[in-house]
Short mmCIF file of C-alpha atoms in Angstrom, two decimals:
data_model
loop_
_atom_site.label_atom_id
_atom_site.label_comp_id
_atom_site.label_asym_id
_atom_site.label_seq_id
_atom_site.Cartn_x
_atom_site.Cartn_y
_atom_site.Cartn_z
CA UNK A 1 48.41 14.92 115.97
CA UNK A 2 45.98 12.54 114.30
CA UNK A 3 42.81 11.62 116.25
CA UNK A 4 41.76 8.01 116.71
CA UNK A 5 39.07 6.45 114.55
CA UNK A 6 35.46 6.44 115.70
CA UNK A 7 35.54 2.72 116.42
CA UNK A 8 38.56 3.18 118.70
CA UNK A 9 36.87 6.09 120.46
CA UNK A 10 33.70 4.03 120.89
CA UNK A 11 35.66 1.16 122.46
CA UNK A 12 37.41 3.55 124.82
CA UNK A 13 34.14 5.23 125.84
CA UNK A 14 32.62 1.84 126.67
CA UNK A 15 35.50 1.11 129.02
CA UNK A 16 35.14 4.38 130.97
CA UNK A 17 33.00 4.48 134.11
CA UNK A 18 29.79 6.58 134.02
CA UNK A 19 31.02 9.44 136.22
CA UNK A 20 34.06 9.98 134.01
CA UNK A 21 31.82 9.82 130.96
CA UNK A 22 29.63 12.58 132.41
CA UNK A 23 32.73 14.71 132.96
CA UNK A 24 33.86 14.16 129.38
CA UNK A 25 30.42 15.18 128.07
CA UNK A 26 30.48 18.26 130.29
CA UNK A 27 33.92 19.26 128.97
CA UNK A 28 32.70 18.80 125.39
CA UNK A 29 29.68 21.01 126.09
CA UNK A 30 31.93 23.73 127.53
CA UNK A 31 34.36 23.54 124.64
CA UNK A 32 32.11 24.54 121.76
CA UNK A 33 28.64 26.04 121.38
CA UNK A 34 27.59 23.48 118.74
CA UNK A 35 28.49 20.63 121.09
CA UNK A 36 26.30 22.20 123.77
CA UNK A 37 23.42 22.65 121.31
CA UNK A 38 23.73 19.07 120.10
CA UNK A 39 23.88 17.75 123.66
CA UNK A 40 20.75 19.79 124.46
CA UNK A 41 19.00 18.24 121.47
CA UNK A 42 20.01 14.70 122.49
CA UNK A 43 18.96 15.13 126.11
CA UNK A 44 15.76 17.16 125.77
CA UNK A 45 14.45 17.21 122.21
CA UNK A 46 15.40 13.93 120.51
CA UNK A 47 12.17 12.12 121.39
CA UNK A 48 10.08 14.50 119.27
CA UNK A 49 12.17 15.66 116.29
CA UNK A 50 9.21 17.24 114.45
CA UNK A 51 8.41 19.39 117.49
CA UNK A 52 12.07 20.39 117.50
CA UNK A 53 11.73 21.39 113.84
CA UNK A 54 8.78 23.63 114.77
CA UNK A 55 10.91 25.31 117.45
CA UNK A 56 13.67 25.90 114.90
CA UNK A 57 11.14 27.43 112.50
CA UNK A 58 9.75 29.76 115.15
CA UNK A 59 13.23 30.91 116.16
CA UNK A 60 14.27 31.69 112.56
CA UNK A 61 10.98 33.15 111.34
CA UNK A 62 11.54 36.77 112.50
CA UNK A 63 14.93 37.05 110.83
CA UNK A 64 13.58 35.67 107.54
CA UNK A 65 10.60 38.00 107.64
CA UNK A 66 12.84 41.04 108.00
CA UNK A 67 15.43 40.44 105.30
CA UNK A 68 17.56 43.31 104.06
CA UNK A 69 16.50 44.97 100.81
CA UNK A 70 20.00 44.93 99.34
CA UNK A 71 20.50 41.80 97.25
CA UNK A 72 24.04 41.27 98.54
CA UNK A 73 23.05 41.52 102.22
CA UNK A 74 19.91 39.49 101.61
CA UNK A 75 22.01 36.64 100.19
CA UNK A 76 24.38 36.78 103.16
CA UNK A 77 21.47 36.61 105.59
CA UNK A 78 19.81 33.77 103.70
CA UNK A 79 23.02 31.75 103.59
CA UNK A 80 23.49 32.27 107.32
CA UNK A 81 19.94 31.11 108.04
CA UNK A 82 20.41 28.14 105.73
CA UNK A 83 23.56 27.14 107.64
CA UNK A 84 21.53 27.20 110.84
CA UNK A 85 18.77 25.11 109.27
CA UNK A 86 21.32 22.62 107.95
CA UNK A 87 22.96 22.36 111.37
CA UNK A 88 19.63 21.47 112.99
CA UNK A 89 18.90 18.96 110.25
CA UNK A 90 22.22 17.27 111.02
CA UNK A 91 21.35 17.17 114.73
CA UNK A 92 18.14 15.26 114.09
CA UNK A 93 19.39 12.97 111.28
CA UNK A 94 15.74 12.65 110.25
CA UNK A 95 14.55 12.78 106.66
CA UNK A 96 11.13 14.04 107.80
CA UNK A 97 12.72 16.96 109.62
CA UNK A 98 14.97 17.64 106.62
CA UNK A 99 12.01 17.83 104.24
CA UNK A 100 9.97 19.89 106.72
CA UNK A 101 12.69 22.47 107.36
CA UNK A 102 13.87 22.76 103.76
CA UNK A 103 10.32 23.12 102.46
CA UNK A 104 9.63 25.77 105.08
CA UNK A 105 12.86 27.60 104.24
CA UNK A 106 12.08 27.59 100.51
CA UNK A 107 8.56 28.83 101.22
CA UNK A 108 9.98 31.66 103.32
CA UNK A 109 12.30 32.52 100.43
CA UNK A 110 9.34 32.79 98.04
CA UNK A 111 7.37 34.88 100.52
CA UNK A 112 10.05 37.28 101.78
CA UNK A 113 13.21 37.13 99.67
CA UNK A 114 11.81 38.41 96.38
CA UNK A 115 13.31 35.55 94.38
CA UNK A 116 13.40 36.21 90.65
CA UNK A 117 15.21 34.88 87.64
CA UNK A 118 17.17 38.12 87.14
CA UNK A 119 18.92 37.65 90.49
CA UNK A 120 20.93 34.58 89.57
CA UNK A 121 22.46 33.92 93.00
CA UNK A 122 19.15 34.07 94.81
CA UNK A 123 17.40 32.00 92.15
CA UNK A 124 20.21 29.40 92.27
CA UNK A 125 19.96 29.19 96.06
CA UNK A 126 16.23 28.60 95.77
CA UNK A 127 16.57 25.92 93.08
CA UNK A 128 19.29 24.13 95.08
CA UNK A 129 16.88 23.87 98.00
CA UNK A 130 14.23 22.40 95.71
CA UNK A 131 16.76 19.86 94.43
CA UNK A 132 17.69 18.89 98.00
CA UNK A 133 14.04 18.41 98.88
CA UNK A 134 13.49 16.38 95.72
CA UNK A 135 16.43 14.09 96.58
CA UNK A 136 15.19 13.70 100.15
CA UNK A 137 11.84 12.45 98.93
CA UNK A 138 13.58 9.50 97.28
CA UNK A 139 14.93 8.40 100.68
CA UNK A 140 11.56 8.79 102.41
CA UNK A 141 9.20 5.86 102.95
CA UNK A 142 6.34 5.67 100.42
CA UNK A 143 3.59 6.26 103.01
CA UNK A 144 5.36 9.36 104.33
CA UNK A 145 5.94 10.69 100.82
CA UNK A 146 2.20 11.25 100.47
CA UNK A 147 2.10 13.14 103.78
CA UNK A 148 4.89 15.54 102.83
CA UNK A 149 4.18 15.88 99.12
CA UNK A 150 1.25 18.23 99.75
CA UNK A 151 3.41 20.98 101.24
CA UNK A 152 6.04 20.49 98.55
CA UNK A 153 3.48 20.76 95.74
CA UNK A 154 2.01 23.85 97.38
CA UNK A 155 5.51 25.34 97.45
CA UNK A 156 5.99 24.62 93.75
CA UNK A 157 2.61 26.17 92.90
CA UNK A 158 3.42 29.26 94.94
CA UNK A 159 6.88 29.53 93.35
CA UNK A 160 5.44 29.28 89.85
CA UNK A 161 2.92 31.97 90.70
CA UNK A 162 5.36 34.49 92.21
CA UNK A 163 8.68 33.77 90.45
CA UNK A 164 8.77 34.68 86.80
CA UNK A 165 10.73 32.19 84.75
CA UNK A 166 10.23 29.35 87.22
CA UNK A 167 8.84 26.11 85.81
CA UNK A 168 7.67 23.59 88.37
CA UNK A 169 7.68 20.65 85.93
CA UNK A 170 11.40 20.22 86.47
CA UNK A 171 10.91 19.70 90.22
CA UNK A 172 7.69 17.72 90.43
CA UNK A 173 7.79 14.38 92.18
#
């Protein structure tokens, strides 16, 4: 069975009365955890997306601070946390939140994941995050670029200091 297009669904939702629409939203929230989380974001957190990003950071901080020592398990944990970060970035659809969360995640990797050039998978994960942040800066308004560039430059300086073989020139703005 092929679902209808988004435009068709939008037309149909406009024709439904509000009480039925509430019931549909309630059924969606019961169906899947992500739908419930997204509905929570839309109802309670969407007015202040940067505050929401701070809540996401505080909820993920303990797990990133206590990463496993085994490289294999560390990578699994980091990928899981990155999936969670990416999910929350999608909820907000905000470039500022994307840059904030990705910069924070990369900083946490430098601080707690023992990133080094000899561990290719971990180093590649870190550099991919830097590339994502770099691409996000291009979509950000010029005035906001100055606000967020400070934390990004601090991340690059810290990475160059603690990660042997890392050269920040490739990632500078």
